[in-house]
Amino acid sequence: EPEVTQTPSHQVTQMGQEVILRCVPISNHLYFYWYRQILGQKVEFLVSFYNNEISEKSEIFDDQFSVERPDGSNFTLKIRSTKLEDSAMYFCASARTSGRDEQYFGPGTRLTVT
Amino acid sequence: GENVEQHPSTLSVQEGDSAVIKCTYSDSASNYFPWYKQELGKRPQLIIDIRSNVGEKKDQRIAVTLNKTAKHFSLHITETQPEDSAVYFCAASKSAGNQFYFGTGTSLTVIP
């Protein structure tokens, strides 16, 4: 069964540095998402992406964040000038269709900002 | 926007007993309600979902009920087993939108 994959599994970075989190969605899926989960808290939506553009974003997704689909398989989340409070598990998800369809989650990247 | 509340935050049951987790939502436009199970250090995985044109759905030991009028939905796990121990998240989504709004999670422990 195809799965969403994410790299790296764990990223440690210093405050102020830029990080890029990578995801490979399921190949025939059209909708891509980033969520984050601060330790012990709920999963929070960051952004959705469809047809090579952002379709929806949350208040969390400010100018510090950007997403890109640089080729036909990868989907990346860039976090510029990281802050301590960016430390969280970041999940990528993909879906065949929007809204009323299952989103398949990747295993997550644990980002630790020191 | 949508607000999803989930209760209880922790739940312990004896093996073989039933577990019930409840969620409420605020936006009547929400019409898709998935439940995810997340084992420690692993990805959230869909275990069951329900759409707003259905009141109940069952899959073996797991069932979900939806009350659109009251804006609440519940997960029922019968004959619980130790491997059911995990954090369970409910979510709500609107067909016109993309994002899932998640509840705060329920940590279920099944005691052998």
mmCIF file of C-alpha atoms in Angstrom:
data_model
loop_
_atom_site.group_PDB
_atom_site.id
_atom_site.type_symbol
_atom_site.label_atom_id
_atom_site.label_comp_id
_atom_site.label_asym_id
_atom_site.label_seq_id
_atom_site.Cartn_x
_atom_site.Cartn_y
_atom_site.Cartn_z
ATOM 1 C CA GLU A 1 0.000 0.000 0.000
ATOM 2 C CA PRO A 2 1.478 3.383 -0.969
ATOM 3 C CA GLU A 3 2.407 5.718 1.876
ATOM 4 C CA VAL A 4 3.386 9.325 2.328
ATOM 5 C CA THR A 5 7.064 9.604 3.205
ATOM 6 C CA GLN A 6 8.894 12.427 4.944
ATOM 7 C CA THR A 7 12.533 13.329 5.448
ATOM 8 C CA PRO A 8 14.320 13.844 7.710
ATOM 9 C CA SER A 9 12.686 12.051 10.606
ATOM 10 C CA HIS A 10 14.365 14.406 13.060
ATOM 11 C CA GLN A 11 15.903 17.810 12.422
ATOM 12 C CA VAL A 12 17.781 19.840 14.985
ATOM 13 C CA THR A 13 18.522 23.438 14.122
ATOM 14 C CA GLN A 14 19.649 26.593 15.830
ATOM 15 C CA MET A 15 17.322 29.504 16.315
ATOM 16 C CA GLY A 16 17.415 31.830 13.321
ATOM 17 C CA GLN A 17 18.374 29.135 10.825
ATOM 18 C CA GLU A 18 16.292 28.045 7.860
ATOM 19 C CA VAL A 19 15.030 24.483 7.527
ATOM 20 C CA ILE A 20 13.400 22.599 4.689
ATOM 21 C CA LEU A 21 11.156 19.665 5.463
ATOM 22 C CA ARG A 22 10.520 17.260 2.638
ATOM 23 C CA CYS A 23 7.562 15.088 1.776
ATOM 24 C CA VAL A 24 6.736 12.681 -1.009
ATOM 25 C CA PRO A 25 2.946 12.408 -1.267
ATOM 26 C CA ILE A 26 1.127 9.397 -2.675
ATOM 27 C CA SER A 27 1.603 9.496 -6.428
ATOM 28 C CA ASN A 28 -1.971 9.875 -7.679
ATOM 29 C CA HIS A 29 -2.993 12.369 -5.012
ATOM 30 C CA LEU A 30 -3.738 15.954 -5.942
ATOM 31 C CA TYR A 31 -4.070 17.729 -2.597
ATOM 32 C CA PHE A 32 -1.195 18.238 -0.214
ATOM 33 C CA TYR A 33 -1.123 19.494 3.329
ATOM 34 C CA TRP A 34 1.197 20.434 6.143
ATOM 35 C CA TYR A 35 0.138 20.137 9.757
ATOM 36 C CA ARG A 36 2.099 20.541 12.948
ATOM 37 C CA GLN A 37 1.721 19.051 16.394
ATOM 38 C CA ILE A 38 3.404 20.667 19.353
ATOM 39 C CA LEU A 39 4.196 18.033 21.964
ATOM 40 C CA GLY A 40 1.057 17.019 23.827
ATOM 41 C CA GLN A 41 -1.224 19.278 21.821
ATOM 42 C CA LYS A 42 -3.661 18.851 18.955
ATOM 43 C CA VAL A 43 -2.714 18.555 15.347
ATOM 44 C CA GLU A 44 -2.949 22.027 13.755
ATOM 45 C CA PHE A 45 -3.458 22.812 10.087
ATOM 46 C CA LEU A 46 -0.812 24.966 8.416
ATOM 47 C CA VAL A 47 -1.475 24.972 4.690
ATOM 48 C CA SER A 48 -3.057 23.118 1.801
ATOM 49 C CA PHE A 49 -1.734 23.058 -1.747
ATOM 50 C CA TYR A 50 -3.442 22.184 -4.995
ATOM 51 C CA ASN A 51 -2.636 22.733 -8.635
ATOM 52 C CA ASN A 52 0.713 24.297 -7.760
ATOM 53 C CA GLU A 53 -0.648 26.939 -5.489
ATOM 54 C CA ILE A 54 -1.743 27.434 -1.916
ATOM 55 C CA SER A 55 -5.480 26.810 -1.605
ATOM 56 C CA GLU A 56 -5.869 27.500 2.107
ATOM 57 C CA LYS A 57 -3.644 28.552 4.979
ATOM 58 C CA SER A 58 -4.031 29.114 8.690
ATOM 59 C CA GLU A 59 -3.007 32.053 10.826
ATOM 60 C CA ILE A 60 0.066 30.091 11.854
ATOM 61 C CA PHE A 61 1.302 30.046 8.258
ATOM 62 C CA ASP A 62 2.795 33.524 8.108
ATOM 63 C CA ASP A 63 5.639 34.956 6.022
ATOM 64 C CA GLN A 64 8.092 32.761 7.885
ATOM 65 C CA PHE A 65 6.688 29.715 6.078
ATOM 66 C CA SER A 66 6.570 28.753 2.435
ATOM 67 C CA VAL A 67 5.681 25.638 0.485
ATOM 68 C CA GLU A 68 6.815 24.391 -2.855
ATOM 69 C CA ARG A 69 6.356 21.462 -5.167
ATOM 70 C CA PRO A 70 9.675 21.688 -6.987
ATOM 71 C CA ASP A 71 9.113 18.613 -9.130
ATOM 72 C CA GLY A 72 6.443 16.009 -9.763
ATOM 73 C CA SER A 73 7.017 14.119 -6.534
ATOM 74 C CA ASN A 74 8.338 16.303 -3.700
ATOM 75 C CA PHE A 75 6.397 18.736 -1.544
ATOM 76 C CA THR A 76 8.457 20.925 0.765
ATOM 77 C CA LEU A 77 7.875 23.187 3.732
ATOM 78 C CA LYS A 78 10.462 25.892 4.308
ATOM 79 C CA ILE A 79 10.698 27.634 7.647
ATOM 80 C CA ARG A 80 12.845 30.745 7.619
ATOM 81 C CA SER A 81 14.525 32.173 10.688
ATOM 82 C CA THR A 82 13.323 29.429 13.031
ATOM 83 C CA LYS A 83 12.151 30.242 16.538
ATOM 84 C CA LEU A 84 12.074 28.106 19.660
ATOM 85 C CA GLU A 85 8.301 27.857 19.399
ATOM 86 C CA ASP A 86 8.602 26.249 15.964
ATOM 87 C CA SER A 87 9.727 23.073 17.707
ATOM 88 C CA ALA A 88 7.057 20.511 16.882
ATOM 89 C CA MET A 89 6.262 17.430 14.852
ATOM 90 C CA TYR A 90 5.449 18.417 11.289
ATOM 91 C CA PHE A 91 3.187 16.113 9.344
ATOM 92 C CA CYS A 92 2.677 16.104 5.616
ATOM 93 C CA ALA A 93 -0.565 14.649 4.277
ATOM 94 C CA SER A 94 -2.043 14.033 0.860
ATOM 95 C CA ALA A 95 -5.493 13.279 -0.488
ATOM 96 C CA ARG A 96 -7.013 12.368 -3.824
ATOM 97 C CA THR A 97 -9.713 15.011 -3.477
ATOM 98 C CA SER A 98 -10.376 17.843 -1.073
ATOM 99 C CA GLY A 99 -12.685 18.204 1.879
ATOM 100 C CA ARG A 100 -14.598 14.995 2.068
ATOM 101 C CA ASP A 101 -11.850 12.519 1.514
ATOM 102 C CA GLU A 102 -9.306 10.764 3.644
ATOM 103 C CA GLN A 103 -6.012 12.515 4.167
ATOM 104 C CA TYR A 104 -3.072 10.131 4.415
ATOM 105 C CA PHE A 105 -0.427 11.274 6.837
ATOM 106 C CA GLY A 106 3.307 10.836 6.639
ATOM 107 C CA PRO A 107 5.368 9.680 9.635
ATOM 108 C CA GLY A 108 6.315 13.240 10.536
ATOM 109 C CA THR A 109 9.500 15.239 10.978
ATOM 110 C CA ARG A 110 10.365 16.184 14.519
ATOM 111 C CA LEU A 111 11.865 19.677 14.426
ATOM 112 C CA THR A 112 13.846 20.792 17.430
ATOM 113 C CA VAL A 113 14.969 24.414 17.536
ATOM 114 C CA THR A 114 17.688 25.147 20.086
ATOM 115 C CA GLY B 1 -14.034 29.025 11.768
ATOM 116 C CA GLU B 2 -14.667 25.523 13.045
ATOM 117 C CA ASN B 3 -13.971 24.510 16.654
ATOM 118 C CA VAL B 4 -13.776 20.835 17.572
ATOM 119 C CA GLU B 5 -13.911 19.801 21.215
ATOM 120 C CA GLN B 6 -13.020 16.287 22.323
ATOM 121 C CA HIS B 7 -13.652 14.451 25.597
ATOM 122 C CA PRO B 8 -12.292 12.848 27.646
ATOM 123 C CA SER B 9 -8.617 13.725 27.360
ATOM 124 C CA THR B 10 -7.625 10.426 28.984
ATOM 125 C CA LEU B 11 -9.521 7.185 29.261
ATOM 126 C CA SER B 12 -8.577 3.906 30.932
ATOM 127 C CA VAL B 13 -10.630 0.775 30.440
ATOM 128 C CA GLN B 14 -10.247 -2.876 31.305
ATOM 129 C CA GLU B 15 -9.550 -5.203 28.432
ATOM 130 C CA GLY B 16 -12.835 -6.392 26.971
ATOM 131 C CA ASP B 17 -14.781 -3.325 28.063
ATOM 132 C CA SER B 18 -16.083 -0.649 25.706
ATOM 133 C CA ALA B 19 -14.598 2.813 25.209
ATOM 134 C CA VAL B 20 -16.477 5.883 24.036
ATOM 135 C CA ILE B 21 -14.891 9.138 22.917
ATOM 136 C CA LYS B 22 -17.031 12.173 22.129
ATOM 137 C CA CYS B 23 -16.485 15.198 19.934
ATOM 138 C CA THR B 24 -18.527 18.292 19.253
ATOM 139 C CA TYR B 25 -18.170 20.750 16.415
ATOM 140 C CA SER B 26 -19.409 24.261 15.897
ATOM 141 C CA ASP B 27 -19.799 24.792 12.156
ATOM 142 C CA SER B 28 -22.948 23.293 10.652
ATOM 143 C CA ALA B 29 -21.221 23.335 7.246
ATOM 144 C CA SER B 30 -18.872 20.557 8.372
ATOM 145 C CA ASN B 31 -19.857 17.309 6.716
ATOM 146 C CA TYR B 32 -16.955 14.895 6.954
ATOM 147 C CA PHE B 33 -15.756 13.478 10.253
ATOM 148 C CA PRO B 34 -12.721 11.182 10.361
ATOM 149 C CA TRP B 35 -11.180 9.511 13.375
ATOM 150 C CA TYR B 36 -7.442 8.964 13.541
ATOM 151 C CA LYS B 37 -5.442 6.669 15.793
ATOM 152 C CA GLN B 38 -1.914 7.712 16.653
ATOM 153 C CA GLU B 39 0.397 5.290 18.386
ATOM 154 C CA LEU B 40 3.384 6.707 20.183
ATOM 155 C CA GLY B 41 5.885 8.154 17.721
ATOM 156 C CA LYS B 42 3.895 7.100 14.682
ATOM 157 C CA ARG B 43 1.759 8.795 12.069
ATOM 158 C CA PRO B 44 -1.970 9.386 12.563
ATOM 159 C CA GLN B 45 -3.896 6.665 10.779
ATOM 160 C CA LEU B 46 -7.521 6.788 9.755
ATOM 161 C CA ILE B 47 -9.579 4.157 11.527
ATOM 162 C CA ILE B 48 -13.094 5.167 10.527
ATOM 163 C CA ASP B 49 -14.925 8.121 9.051
ATOM 164 C CA ILE B 50 -18.477 9.268 8.584
ATOM 165 C CA ARG B 51 -20.162 11.682 6.239
ATOM 166 C CA SER B 52 -23.072 13.871 7.198
ATOM 167 C CA ASN B 53 -25.638 11.950 5.187
ATOM 168 C CA VAL B 54 -25.112 8.940 7.466
ATOM 169 C CA GLY B 55 -25.996 8.603 11.152
ATOM 170 C CA GLU B 56 -23.900 5.602 12.060
ATOM 171 C CA LYS B 57 -21.125 3.526 10.587
ATOM 172 C CA LYS B 58 -19.560 0.354 11.905
ATOM 173 C CA ASP B 59 -16.391 -1.546 11.084
ATOM 174 C CA GLN B 60 -15.903 -4.653 13.196
ATOM 175 C CA ARG B 61 -15.233 -3.447 16.778
ATOM 176 C CA ILE B 62 -15.286 0.229 15.874
ATOM 177 C CA ALA B 63 -18.340 2.388 15.281
ATOM 178 C CA VAL B 64 -18.970 6.073 14.835
ATOM 179 C CA THR B 65 -22.263 7.889 15.383
ATOM 180 C CA LEU B 66 -23.170 11.356 14.190
ATOM 181 C CA ASN B 67 -25.876 13.679 15.449
ATOM 182 C CA LYS B 68 -26.038 16.595 13.044
ATOM 183 C CA THR B 69 -28.682 18.452 14.986
ATOM 184 C CA ALA B 70 -26.639 18.427 18.160
ATOM 185 C CA LYS B 71 -23.355 18.748 16.242
ATOM 186 C CA HIS B 72 -21.652 15.875 17.940
ATOM 187 C CA PHE B 73 -20.108 12.596 16.912
ATOM 188 C CA SER B 74 -18.707 9.721 18.909
ATOM 189 C CA LEU B 75 -16.285 6.851 18.529
ATOM 190 C CA HIS B 76 -17.220 3.540 20.089
ATOM 191 C CA ILE B 77 -14.712 0.727 20.527
ATOM 192 C CA THR B 78 -16.100 -2.563 21.798
ATOM 193 C CA GLU B 79 -14.217 -5.533 23.251
ATOM 194 C CA THR B 80 -11.129 -3.393 23.727
ATOM 195 C CA GLN B 81 -7.704 -4.965 23.442
ATOM 196 C CA PRO B 82 -4.298 -3.740 24.682
ATOM 197 C CA GLU B 83 -3.314 -2.880 21.105
ATOM 198 C CA ASP B 84 -6.147 -0.343 21.044
ATOM 199 C CA SER B 85 -4.048 1.762 23.445
ATOM 200 C CA ALA B 86 -3.160 4.972 21.573
ATOM 201 C CA VAL B 87 -4.180 8.595 21.185
ATOM 202 C CA TYR B 88 -7.367 9.049 19.198
ATOM 203 C CA PHE B 89 -8.151 12.273 17.361
ATOM 204 C CA CYS B 90 -11.454 13.311 15.895
ATOM 205 C CA ALA B 91 -11.605 15.852 13.089
ATOM 206 C CA ALA B 92 -14.127 17.792 11.066
ATOM 207 C CA SER B 93 -13.980 19.063 7.525
ATOM 208 C CA LYS B 94 -16.121 21.009 5.111
ATOM 209 C CA SER B 95 -16.478 19.872 1.526
ATOM 210 C CA ALA B 96 -15.885 23.399 0.292
ATOM 211 C CA GLY B 97 -12.664 23.648 2.236
ATOM 212 C CA ASN B 98 -9.504 21.649 2.608
ATOM 213 C CA GLN B 99 -8.305 21.576 6.125
ATOM 214 C CA PHE B 100 -9.161 19.184 8.892
ATOM 215 C CA TYR B 101 -9.969 20.711 12.246
ATOM 216 C CA PHE B 102 -8.729 18.326 14.895
ATOM 217 C CA GLY B 103 -9.865 17.722 18.435
ATOM 218 C CA THR B 104 -7.375 17.757 21.277
ATOM 219 C CA GLY B 105 -7.020 13.984 21.394
ATOM 220 C CA THR B 106 -7.929 11.222 23.824
ATOM 221 C CA SER B 107 -5.238 9.008 25.296
ATOM 222 C CA LEU B 108 -6.807 5.561 25.613
ATOM 223 C CA THR B 109 -5.185 2.943 27.812
ATOM 224 C CA VAL B 110 -6.528 -0.604 27.780
ATOM 225 C CA ILE B 111 -5.485 -2.453 30.909
ATOM 226 C CA PRO B 112 -4.859 -6.175 30.361
#
